[in-house]
CSV table of C-alpha atoms in Angstrom, one decimal:
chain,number,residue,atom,x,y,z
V,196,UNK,CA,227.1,49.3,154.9
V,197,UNK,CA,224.4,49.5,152.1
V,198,UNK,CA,221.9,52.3,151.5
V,199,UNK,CA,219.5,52.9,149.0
V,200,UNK,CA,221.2,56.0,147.5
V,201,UNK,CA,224.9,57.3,148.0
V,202,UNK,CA,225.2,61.0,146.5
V,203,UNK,CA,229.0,61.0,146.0
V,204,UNK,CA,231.6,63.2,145.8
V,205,UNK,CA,229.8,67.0,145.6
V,206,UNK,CA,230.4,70.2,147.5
V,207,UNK,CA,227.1,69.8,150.8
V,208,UNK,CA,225.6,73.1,151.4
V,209,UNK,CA,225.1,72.2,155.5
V,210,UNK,CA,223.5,74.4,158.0
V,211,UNK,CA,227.3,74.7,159.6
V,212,UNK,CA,229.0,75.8,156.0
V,213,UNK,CA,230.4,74.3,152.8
V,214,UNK,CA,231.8,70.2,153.0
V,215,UNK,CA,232.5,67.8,151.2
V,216,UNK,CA,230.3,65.0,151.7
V,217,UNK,CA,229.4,61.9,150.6
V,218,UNK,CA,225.9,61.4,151.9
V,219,UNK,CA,223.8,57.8,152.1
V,220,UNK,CA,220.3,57.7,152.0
V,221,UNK,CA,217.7,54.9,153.6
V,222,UNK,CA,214.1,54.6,153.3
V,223,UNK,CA,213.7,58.3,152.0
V,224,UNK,CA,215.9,60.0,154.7
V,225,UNK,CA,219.7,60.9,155.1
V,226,UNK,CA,221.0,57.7,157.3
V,227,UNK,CA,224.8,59.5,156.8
V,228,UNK,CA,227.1,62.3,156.2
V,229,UNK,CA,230.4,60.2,156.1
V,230,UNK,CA,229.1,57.3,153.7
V,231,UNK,CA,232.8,54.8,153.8
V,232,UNK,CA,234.2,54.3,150.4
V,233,UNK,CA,233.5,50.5,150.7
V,234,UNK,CA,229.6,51.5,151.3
V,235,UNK,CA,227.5,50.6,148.7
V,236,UNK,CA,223.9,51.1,147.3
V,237,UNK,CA,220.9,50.6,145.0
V,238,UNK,CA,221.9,53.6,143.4
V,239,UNK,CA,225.3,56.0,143.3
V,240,UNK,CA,224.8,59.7,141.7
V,241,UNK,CA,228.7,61.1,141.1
V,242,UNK,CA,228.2,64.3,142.0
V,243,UNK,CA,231.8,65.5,141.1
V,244,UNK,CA,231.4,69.3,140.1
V,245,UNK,CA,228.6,70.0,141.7
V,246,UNK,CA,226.9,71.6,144.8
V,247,UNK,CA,224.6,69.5,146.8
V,248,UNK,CA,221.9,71.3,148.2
V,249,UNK,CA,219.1,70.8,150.8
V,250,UNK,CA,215.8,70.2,148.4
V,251,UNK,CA,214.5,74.0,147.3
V,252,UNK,CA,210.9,74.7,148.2
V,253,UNK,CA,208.6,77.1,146.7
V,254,UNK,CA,206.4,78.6,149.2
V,255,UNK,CA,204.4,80.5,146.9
V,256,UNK,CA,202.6,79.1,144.0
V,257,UNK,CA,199.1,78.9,142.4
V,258,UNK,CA,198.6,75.4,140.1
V,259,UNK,CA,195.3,76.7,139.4
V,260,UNK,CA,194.0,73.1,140.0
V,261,UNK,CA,190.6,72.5,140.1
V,262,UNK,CA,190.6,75.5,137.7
V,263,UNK,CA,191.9,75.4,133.8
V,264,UNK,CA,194.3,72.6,132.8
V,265,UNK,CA,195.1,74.2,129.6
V,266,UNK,CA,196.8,76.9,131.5
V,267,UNK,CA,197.7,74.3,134.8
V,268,UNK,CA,197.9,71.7,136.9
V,269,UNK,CA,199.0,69.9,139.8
V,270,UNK,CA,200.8,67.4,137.4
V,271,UNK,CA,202.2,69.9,135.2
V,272,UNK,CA,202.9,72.4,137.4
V,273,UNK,CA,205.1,70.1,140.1
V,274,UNK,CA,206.2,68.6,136.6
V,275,UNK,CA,207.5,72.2,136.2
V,276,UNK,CA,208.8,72.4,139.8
V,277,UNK,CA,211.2,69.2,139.6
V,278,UNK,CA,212.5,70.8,136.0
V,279,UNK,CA,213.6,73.9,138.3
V,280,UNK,CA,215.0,72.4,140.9
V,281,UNK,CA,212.1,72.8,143.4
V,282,UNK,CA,211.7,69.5,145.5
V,283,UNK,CA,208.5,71.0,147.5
V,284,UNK,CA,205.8,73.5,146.6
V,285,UNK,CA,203.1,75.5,148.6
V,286,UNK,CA,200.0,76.0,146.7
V,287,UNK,CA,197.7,78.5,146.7
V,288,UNK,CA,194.0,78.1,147.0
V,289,UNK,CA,192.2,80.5,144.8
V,290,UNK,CA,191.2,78.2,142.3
V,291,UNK,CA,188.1,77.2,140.6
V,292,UNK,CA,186.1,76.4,143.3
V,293,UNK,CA,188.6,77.6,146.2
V,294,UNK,CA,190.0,75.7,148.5
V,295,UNK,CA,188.3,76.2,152.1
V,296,UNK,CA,186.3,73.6,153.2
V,297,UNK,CA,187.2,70.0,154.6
V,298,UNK,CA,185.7,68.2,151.1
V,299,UNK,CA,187.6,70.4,149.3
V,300,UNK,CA,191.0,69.5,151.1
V,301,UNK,CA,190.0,66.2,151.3
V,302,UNK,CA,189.8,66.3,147.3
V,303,UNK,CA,193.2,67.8,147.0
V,304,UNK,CA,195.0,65.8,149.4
V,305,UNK,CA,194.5,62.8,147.5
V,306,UNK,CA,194.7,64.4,144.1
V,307,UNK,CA,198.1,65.5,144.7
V,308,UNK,CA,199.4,62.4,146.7
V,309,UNK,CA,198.7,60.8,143.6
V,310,UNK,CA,199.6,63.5,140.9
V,311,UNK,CA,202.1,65.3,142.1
V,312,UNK,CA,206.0,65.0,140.9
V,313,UNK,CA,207.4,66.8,144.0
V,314,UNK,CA,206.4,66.9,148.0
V,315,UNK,CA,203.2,69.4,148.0
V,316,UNK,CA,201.6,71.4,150.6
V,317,UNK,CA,198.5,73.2,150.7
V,318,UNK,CA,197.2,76.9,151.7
V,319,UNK,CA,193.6,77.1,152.9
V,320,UNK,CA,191.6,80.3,151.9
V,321,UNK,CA,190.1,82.4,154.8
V,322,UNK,CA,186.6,83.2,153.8
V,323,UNK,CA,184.2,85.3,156.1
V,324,UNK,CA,182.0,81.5,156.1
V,325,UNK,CA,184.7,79.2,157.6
V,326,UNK,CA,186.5,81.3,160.2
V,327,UNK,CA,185.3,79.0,162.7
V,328,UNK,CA,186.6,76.3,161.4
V,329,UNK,CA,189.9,77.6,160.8
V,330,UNK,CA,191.7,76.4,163.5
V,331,UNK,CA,190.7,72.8,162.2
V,332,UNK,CA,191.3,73.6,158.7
V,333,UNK,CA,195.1,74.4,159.8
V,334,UNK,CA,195.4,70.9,161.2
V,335,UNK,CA,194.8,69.2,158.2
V,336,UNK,CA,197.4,66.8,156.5
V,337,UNK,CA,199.4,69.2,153.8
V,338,UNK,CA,198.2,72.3,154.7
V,339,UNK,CA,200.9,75.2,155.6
V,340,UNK,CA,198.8,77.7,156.4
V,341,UNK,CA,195.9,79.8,156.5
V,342,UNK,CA,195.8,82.4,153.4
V,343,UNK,CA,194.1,85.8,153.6
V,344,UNK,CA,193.4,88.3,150.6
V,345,UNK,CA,192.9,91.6,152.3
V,346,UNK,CA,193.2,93.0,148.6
V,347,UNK,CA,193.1,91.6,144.9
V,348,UNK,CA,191.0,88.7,145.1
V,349,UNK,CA,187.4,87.5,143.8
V,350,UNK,CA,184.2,85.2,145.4
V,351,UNK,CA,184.7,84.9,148.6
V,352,UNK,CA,188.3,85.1,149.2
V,353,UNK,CA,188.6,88.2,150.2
V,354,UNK,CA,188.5,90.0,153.7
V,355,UNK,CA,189.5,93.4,153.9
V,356,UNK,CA,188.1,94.8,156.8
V,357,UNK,CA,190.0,94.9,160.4
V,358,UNK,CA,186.8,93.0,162.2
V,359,UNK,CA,187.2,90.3,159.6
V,360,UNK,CA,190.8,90.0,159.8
V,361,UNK,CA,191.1,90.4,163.2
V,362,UNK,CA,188.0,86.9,163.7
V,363,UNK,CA,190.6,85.0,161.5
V,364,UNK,CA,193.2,85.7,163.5
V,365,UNK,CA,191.1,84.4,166.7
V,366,UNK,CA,190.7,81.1,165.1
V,367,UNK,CA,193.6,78.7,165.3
V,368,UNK,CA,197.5,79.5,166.0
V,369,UNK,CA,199.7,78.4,163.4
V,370,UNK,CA,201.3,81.3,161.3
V,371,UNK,CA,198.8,83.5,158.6
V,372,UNK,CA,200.1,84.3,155.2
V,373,UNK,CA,198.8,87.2,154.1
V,374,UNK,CA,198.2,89.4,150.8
V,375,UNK,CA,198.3,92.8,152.7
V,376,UNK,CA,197.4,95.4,149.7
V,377,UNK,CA,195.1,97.7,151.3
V,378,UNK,CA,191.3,96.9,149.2
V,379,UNK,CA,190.1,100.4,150.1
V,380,UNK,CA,192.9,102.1,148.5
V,381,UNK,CA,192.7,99.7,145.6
V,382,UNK,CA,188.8,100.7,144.9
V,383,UNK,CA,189.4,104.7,145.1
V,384,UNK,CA,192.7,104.5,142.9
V,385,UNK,CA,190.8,102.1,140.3
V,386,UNK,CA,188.8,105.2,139.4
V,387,UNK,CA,191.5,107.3,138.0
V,388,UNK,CA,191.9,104.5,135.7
V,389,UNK,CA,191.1,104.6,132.2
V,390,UNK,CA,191.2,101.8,129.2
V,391,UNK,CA,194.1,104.2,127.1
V,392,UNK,CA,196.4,104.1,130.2
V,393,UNK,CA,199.3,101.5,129.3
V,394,UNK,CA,201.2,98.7,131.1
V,395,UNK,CA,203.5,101.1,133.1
V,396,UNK,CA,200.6,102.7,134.7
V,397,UNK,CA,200.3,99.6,137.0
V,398,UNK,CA,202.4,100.4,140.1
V,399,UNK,CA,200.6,103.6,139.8
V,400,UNK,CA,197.3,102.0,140.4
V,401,UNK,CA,198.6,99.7,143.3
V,402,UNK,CA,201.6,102.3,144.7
V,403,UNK,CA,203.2,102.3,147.8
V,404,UNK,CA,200.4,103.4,150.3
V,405,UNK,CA,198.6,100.9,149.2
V,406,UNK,CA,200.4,97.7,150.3
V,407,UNK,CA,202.6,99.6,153.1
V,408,UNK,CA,199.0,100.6,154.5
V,409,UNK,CA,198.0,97.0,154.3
V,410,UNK,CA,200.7,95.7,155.8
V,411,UNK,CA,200.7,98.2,158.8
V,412,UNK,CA,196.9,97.6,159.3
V,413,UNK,CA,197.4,93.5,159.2
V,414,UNK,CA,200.4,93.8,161.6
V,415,UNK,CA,198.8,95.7,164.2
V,416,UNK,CA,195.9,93.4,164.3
V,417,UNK,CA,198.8,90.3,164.2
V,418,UNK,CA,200.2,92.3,167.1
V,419,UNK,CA,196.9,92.4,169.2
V,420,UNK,CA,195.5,89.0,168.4
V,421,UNK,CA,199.2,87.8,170.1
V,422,UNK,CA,199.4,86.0,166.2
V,423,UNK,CA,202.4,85.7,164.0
V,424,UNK,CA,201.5,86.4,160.3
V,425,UNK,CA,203.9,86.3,157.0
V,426,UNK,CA,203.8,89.1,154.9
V,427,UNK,CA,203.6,87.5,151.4
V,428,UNK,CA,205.3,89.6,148.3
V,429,UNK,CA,206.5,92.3,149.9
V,430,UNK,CA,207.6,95.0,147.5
V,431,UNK,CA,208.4,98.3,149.0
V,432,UNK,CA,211.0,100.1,150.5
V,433,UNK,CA,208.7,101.7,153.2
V,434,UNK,CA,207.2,98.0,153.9
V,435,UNK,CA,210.5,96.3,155.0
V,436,UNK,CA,211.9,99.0,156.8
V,437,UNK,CA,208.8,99.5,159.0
V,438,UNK,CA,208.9,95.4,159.3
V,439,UNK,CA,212.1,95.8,160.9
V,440,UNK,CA,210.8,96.9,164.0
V,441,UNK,CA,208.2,93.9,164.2
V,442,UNK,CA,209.8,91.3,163.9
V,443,UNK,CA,208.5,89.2,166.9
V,444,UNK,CA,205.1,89.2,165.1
V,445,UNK,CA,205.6,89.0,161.3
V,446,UNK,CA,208.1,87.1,158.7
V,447,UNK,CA,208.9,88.5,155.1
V,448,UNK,CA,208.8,86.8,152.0
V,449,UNK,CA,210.0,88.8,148.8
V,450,UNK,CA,209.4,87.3,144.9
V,451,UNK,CA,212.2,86.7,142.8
V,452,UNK,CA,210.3,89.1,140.1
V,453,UNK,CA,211.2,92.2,142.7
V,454,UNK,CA,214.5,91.0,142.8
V,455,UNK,CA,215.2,90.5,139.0
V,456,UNK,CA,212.8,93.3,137.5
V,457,UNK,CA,212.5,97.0,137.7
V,458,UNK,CA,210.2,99.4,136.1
V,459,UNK,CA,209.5,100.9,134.0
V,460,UNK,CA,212.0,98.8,131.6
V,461,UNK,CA,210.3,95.7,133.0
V,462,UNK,CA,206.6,97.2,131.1
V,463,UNK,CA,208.0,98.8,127.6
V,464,UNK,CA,209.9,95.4,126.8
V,465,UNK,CA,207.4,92.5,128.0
V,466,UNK,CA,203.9,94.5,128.2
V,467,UNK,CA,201.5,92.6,130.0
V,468,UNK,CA,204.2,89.6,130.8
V,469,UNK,CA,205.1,92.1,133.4
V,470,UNK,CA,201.8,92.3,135.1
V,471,UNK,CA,201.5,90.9,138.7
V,472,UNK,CA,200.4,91.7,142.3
V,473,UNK,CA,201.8,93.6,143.8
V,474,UNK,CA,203.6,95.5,141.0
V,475,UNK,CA,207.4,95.3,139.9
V,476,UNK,CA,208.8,98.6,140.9
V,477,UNK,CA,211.1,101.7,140.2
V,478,UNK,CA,214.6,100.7,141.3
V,479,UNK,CA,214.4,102.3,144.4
V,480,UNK,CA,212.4,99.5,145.5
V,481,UNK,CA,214.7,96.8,144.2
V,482,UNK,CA,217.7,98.2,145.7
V,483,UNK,CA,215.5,98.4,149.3
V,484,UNK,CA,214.4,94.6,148.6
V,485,UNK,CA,218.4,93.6,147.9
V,486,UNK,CA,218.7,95.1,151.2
V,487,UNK,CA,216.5,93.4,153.1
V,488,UNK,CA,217.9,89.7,151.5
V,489,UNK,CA,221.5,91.4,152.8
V,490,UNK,CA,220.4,92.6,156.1
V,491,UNK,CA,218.4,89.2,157.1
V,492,UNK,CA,215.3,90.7,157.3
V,493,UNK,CA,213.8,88.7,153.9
V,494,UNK,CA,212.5,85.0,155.4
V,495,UNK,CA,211.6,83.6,152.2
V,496,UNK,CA,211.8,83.9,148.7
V,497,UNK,CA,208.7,82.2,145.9
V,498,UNK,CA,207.9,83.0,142.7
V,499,UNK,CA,204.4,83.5,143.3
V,500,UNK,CA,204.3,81.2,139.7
V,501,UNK,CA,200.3,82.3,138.5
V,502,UNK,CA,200.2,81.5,134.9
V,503,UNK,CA,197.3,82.3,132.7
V,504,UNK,CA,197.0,81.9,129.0
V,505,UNK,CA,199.0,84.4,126.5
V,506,UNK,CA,195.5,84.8,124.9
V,507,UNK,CA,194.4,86.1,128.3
V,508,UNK,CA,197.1,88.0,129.1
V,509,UNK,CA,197.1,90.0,125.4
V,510,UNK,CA,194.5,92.0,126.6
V,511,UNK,CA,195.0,95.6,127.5
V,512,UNK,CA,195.5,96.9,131.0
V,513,UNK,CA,193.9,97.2,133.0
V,514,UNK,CA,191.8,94.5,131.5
V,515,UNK,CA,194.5,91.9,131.7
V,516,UNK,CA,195.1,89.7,134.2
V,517,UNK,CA,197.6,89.4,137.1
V,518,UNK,CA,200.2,87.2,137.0
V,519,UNK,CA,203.4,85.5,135.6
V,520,UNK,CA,204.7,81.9,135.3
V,521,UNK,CA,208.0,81.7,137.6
V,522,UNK,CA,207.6,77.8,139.5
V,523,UNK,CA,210.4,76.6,136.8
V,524,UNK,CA,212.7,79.6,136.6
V,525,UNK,CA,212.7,80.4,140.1
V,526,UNK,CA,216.1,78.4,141.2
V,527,UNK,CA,218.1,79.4,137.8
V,528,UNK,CA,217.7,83.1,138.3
V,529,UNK,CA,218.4,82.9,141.8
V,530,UNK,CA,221.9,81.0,141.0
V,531,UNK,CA,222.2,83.6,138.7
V,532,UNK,CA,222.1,86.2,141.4
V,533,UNK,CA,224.4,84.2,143.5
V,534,UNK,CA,227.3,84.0,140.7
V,535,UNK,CA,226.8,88.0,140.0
V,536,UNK,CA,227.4,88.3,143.7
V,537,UNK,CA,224.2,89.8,145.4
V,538,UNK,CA,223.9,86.5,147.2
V,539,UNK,CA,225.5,83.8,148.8
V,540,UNK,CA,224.8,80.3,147.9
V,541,UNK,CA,224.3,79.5,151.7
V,542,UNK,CA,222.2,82.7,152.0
V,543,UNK,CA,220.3,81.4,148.8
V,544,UNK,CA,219.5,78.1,150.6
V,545,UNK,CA,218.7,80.1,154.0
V,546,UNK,CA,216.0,81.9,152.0
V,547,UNK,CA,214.5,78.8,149.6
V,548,UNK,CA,215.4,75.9,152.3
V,549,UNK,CA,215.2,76.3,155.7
V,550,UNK,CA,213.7,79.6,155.3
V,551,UNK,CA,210.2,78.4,154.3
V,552,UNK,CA,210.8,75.4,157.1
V,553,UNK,CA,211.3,77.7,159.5
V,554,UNK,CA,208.4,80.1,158.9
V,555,UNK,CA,205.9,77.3,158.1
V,556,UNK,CA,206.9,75.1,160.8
V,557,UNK,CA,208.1,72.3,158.0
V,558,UNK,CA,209.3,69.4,159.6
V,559,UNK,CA,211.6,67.3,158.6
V,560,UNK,CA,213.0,69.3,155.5
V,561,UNK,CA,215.0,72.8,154.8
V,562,UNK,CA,218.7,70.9,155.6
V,563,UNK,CA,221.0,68.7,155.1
V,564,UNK,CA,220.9,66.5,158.0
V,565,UNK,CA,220.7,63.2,160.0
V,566,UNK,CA,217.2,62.0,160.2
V,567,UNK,CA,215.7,64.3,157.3
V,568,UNK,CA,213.9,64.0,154.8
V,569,UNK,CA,216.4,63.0,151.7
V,570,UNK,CA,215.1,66.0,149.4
V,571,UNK,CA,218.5,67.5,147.3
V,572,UNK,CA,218.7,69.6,144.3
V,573,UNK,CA,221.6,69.3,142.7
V,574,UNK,CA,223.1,72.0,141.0
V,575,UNK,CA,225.8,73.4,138.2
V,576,UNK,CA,227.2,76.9,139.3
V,577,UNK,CA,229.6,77.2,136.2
V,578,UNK,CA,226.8,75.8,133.9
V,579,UNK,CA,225.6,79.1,131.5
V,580,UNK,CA,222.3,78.5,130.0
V,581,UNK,CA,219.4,80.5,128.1
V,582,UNK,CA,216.1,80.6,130.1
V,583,UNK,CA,213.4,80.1,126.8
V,584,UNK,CA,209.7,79.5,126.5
V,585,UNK,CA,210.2,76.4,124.6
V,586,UNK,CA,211.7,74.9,127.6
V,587,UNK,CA,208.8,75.8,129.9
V,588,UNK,CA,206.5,72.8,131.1
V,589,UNK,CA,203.6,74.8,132.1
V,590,UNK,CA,201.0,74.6,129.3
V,591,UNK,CA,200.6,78.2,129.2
V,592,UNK,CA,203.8,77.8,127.3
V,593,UNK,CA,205.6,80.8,128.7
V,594,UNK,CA,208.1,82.8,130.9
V,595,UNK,CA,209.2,86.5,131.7
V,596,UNK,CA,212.2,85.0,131.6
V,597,UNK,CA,212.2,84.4,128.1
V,598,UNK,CA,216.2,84.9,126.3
V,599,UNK,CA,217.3,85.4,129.6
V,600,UNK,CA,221.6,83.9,130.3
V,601,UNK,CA,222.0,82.4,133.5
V,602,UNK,CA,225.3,81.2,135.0
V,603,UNK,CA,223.8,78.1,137.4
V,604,UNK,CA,221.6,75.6,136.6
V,605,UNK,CA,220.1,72.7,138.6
V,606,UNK,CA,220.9,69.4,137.3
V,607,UNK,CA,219.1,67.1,139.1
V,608,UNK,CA,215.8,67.0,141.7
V,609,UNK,CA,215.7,64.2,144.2
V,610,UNK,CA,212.8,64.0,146.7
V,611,UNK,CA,212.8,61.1,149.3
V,612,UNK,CA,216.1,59.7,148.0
V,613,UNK,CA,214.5,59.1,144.6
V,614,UNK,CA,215.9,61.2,141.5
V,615,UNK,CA,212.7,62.9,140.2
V,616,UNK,CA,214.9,65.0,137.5
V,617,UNK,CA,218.8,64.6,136.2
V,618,UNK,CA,219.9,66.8,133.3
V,619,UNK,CA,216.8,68.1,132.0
V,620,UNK,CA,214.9,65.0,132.3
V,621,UNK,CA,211.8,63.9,134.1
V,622,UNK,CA,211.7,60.3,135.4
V,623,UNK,CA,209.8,57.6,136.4
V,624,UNK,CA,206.7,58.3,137.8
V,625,UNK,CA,204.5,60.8,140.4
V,626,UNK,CA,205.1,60.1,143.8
V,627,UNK,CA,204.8,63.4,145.9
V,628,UNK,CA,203.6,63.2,149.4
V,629,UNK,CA,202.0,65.7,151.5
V,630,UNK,CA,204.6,67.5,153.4
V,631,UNK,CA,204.4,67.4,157.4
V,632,UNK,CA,204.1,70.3,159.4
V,633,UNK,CA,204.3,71.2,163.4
V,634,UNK,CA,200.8,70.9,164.8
């Protein structure tokens, strides 16, 4: 038989366990998990020594396009995401203008259909304007979901209040993403602030309450509207063990940041390269978030990549903004964490696979099986490697990552059945599509 693309010989992360598997490929879908060894095809990739698995998604980035393409862009920035390993991205829409009206998503759609190196999807922005048009907004092509700032935002984008919340919720039915941090607390806590206060004082200003209060408040209007919601970034201890118990309405997505980071170490060695929403925190927090990947209560895990320029981020805190680059890094750290044990390598694909298919209603990606989509990242667990800025695609030119050894690295990024990445090297030419999702 002849297929397009025969993956050969690697160790096939499926949703039923470790197997060897030689896997064929036709018209940008797995056609077979038993390829013959008389098959042939266009292409054969020998992947003797390494793990095949399902194509990684990021559910959590911001390409800040339109916006500043000195900083980033939908080209560099999925660019960045086939370096890493990351076959599909979720992109966030506070850019520059946002991204919550039909032109608007028009614009994108065909901007990254032609732009994009990987398979991109789309959040729309929930703006106290168009939440009657949300539920029509959520059907468009690309677009995961509806994103809510009920803290830390600017414009438009924000809606903090329960009223507001509680009309988006009334308009449309696929799952909300939200940024719970509580904007009340934010505003009264900003006033013990001063300009001398340094990098550490961060989770101080944004502390527990504040984003366990936000989360409780945007649960209990999930609950009532009859609504399921994602809980983006959540960072605390108190957070994911009150989540536990609400479970029917809400799904958890943790950064890798929270999982790599703790303060205040994270502040006195990388200053403001440490500063993001919602904070990195003590270790009490990263232990609780550990947990929660352990225990099966974490759906998803992004980087929450939001690069801005050094320049930018030199200035002092509170002055400087929030937000670290993390689209490229996200999969090396994470095999990291699988070969130092806090992880399994089918828990890792659970969380950055079918995790985000699950939660987002994805179709036709997240596994290793007949029918879908052809989307693998293939990776070295053995491989040892230094994380550096010079490696970095994002024009921002940087990581907090930077001089970090890693044990796993991903050596090659196929989307559709066509190698977008192998060994460090981009090839050929954009050809992202929208990703599909359940109506």
């Amino acid at each position: 038989m002849h297929y397009d693309l025969i993956i050969r010989n690697g160790i096939c992360v499926l949703p039923w366990g470790e197997a060897r598997a030689d896997i064929g490929v036709r018209a940008g879908r797995i056609a077979s998990l038993s390829v013959g060894v008389a098959d042939e095809a266009d292409e054969v990739i020998d992947a003797a020594g390494l793990h095949v698995l399902p194509g990684l998604i990021d559910p959590h980035v911001h390409l800040r396009d339109p916006g500043d393409a000195t900083v980033e862009s939908i080209p560099t920035g999925t660019r960045a995401a086939a370096l890493g390993g990351v076959t599909t991205v979720f992109d966030m829409p506070n850019t520059a203008p946002s991204i919550t009206d039909g032109d608007m998503l028009r614009w994108k759609q065909e901007y990254a259909s032609r732009e994009s190196w990987v398979d991109f999807a789309m959040y729309v922005g929930a703006t106290r304007g168009n939440t009657p048009r949300l539920g029509e907004y959520e059907q468009f092509d690309g677009v995961c979901a509806i994103k809510v700032f009920a803290g830390s935002s600017t414009g438009d984008l924000m809606i903090e209040d329960d009223e507001g919340i509680r009309q988006v919720l009334e308009h449309g039915h696929r799952r909300v993403a939200f940024h719970s941090e509580d904007e009340y607390r934010l505003q009264e806590r900003k006033k013990l602030l001063t300009e001398e206060m340094s990098y550490d004082r961060h989770p101080f200003w944004r502390d527990e309450e504040c984003a366990f209060l936000g989360t409780r408040r945007i649960v209990g209007l999930a609950r009532r509207a009859r609504r399921p919601v994602h809980i983006l970034h959540t960072s605390t201890a108190e957070e994911l063990d009150w989540l536990a118990a609400h479970r029917d309405v809400a799904t958890v997505e943790v950064l890798v940041n929270h999982l790599t980071q703790v303060a205040p170490d994270c502040y006195e060695t990388l200053g403001a390269l440490a500063v993001m929403n919602p904070p990195i925190r003590d270790r009490r927090h990263y232990e609780a978030s550990w947990e929660a990947v352990r225990n099966g209560m974490v759906d998803t895990i992004g980087s929450d990549h939001a690069p801005h320029s050094l320049a930018a981020k030199a200035k002092p805190w509170p002055a400087t903004p929030a937000g670290l680059t993390g689209v490229q890094t996200l999969v090396p750290v994470m095999l990291d964490h699988v070969n130092a044990g806090r992880l399994s390598l089918g828990r890792m694909v659970d969380l950055m696979a079918a995790g985000p298919a699950r939660v987002y209603g994805l179709q036709a990606k997240g596994r290793i099986a007949m029918g879908y989509d052809a989307d693998f990242t293939l990776v070295d667990m053995a491989a040892q490697r230094r994380i550096t800025n010079d490696w970095i695609a994002t024009p921002a030119g940087w990581t907090p990552f930077d001089g970090m050894a890693v044990t796993g690295w991903p050596m090659a990024t196929i989307v559709r059945g066509r190698a977008v990445m192998r060994e460090d090297t981009i090839l050929g030419e954009p050809a992202g599509r929208l990703a599909c999702f359940a109506p």
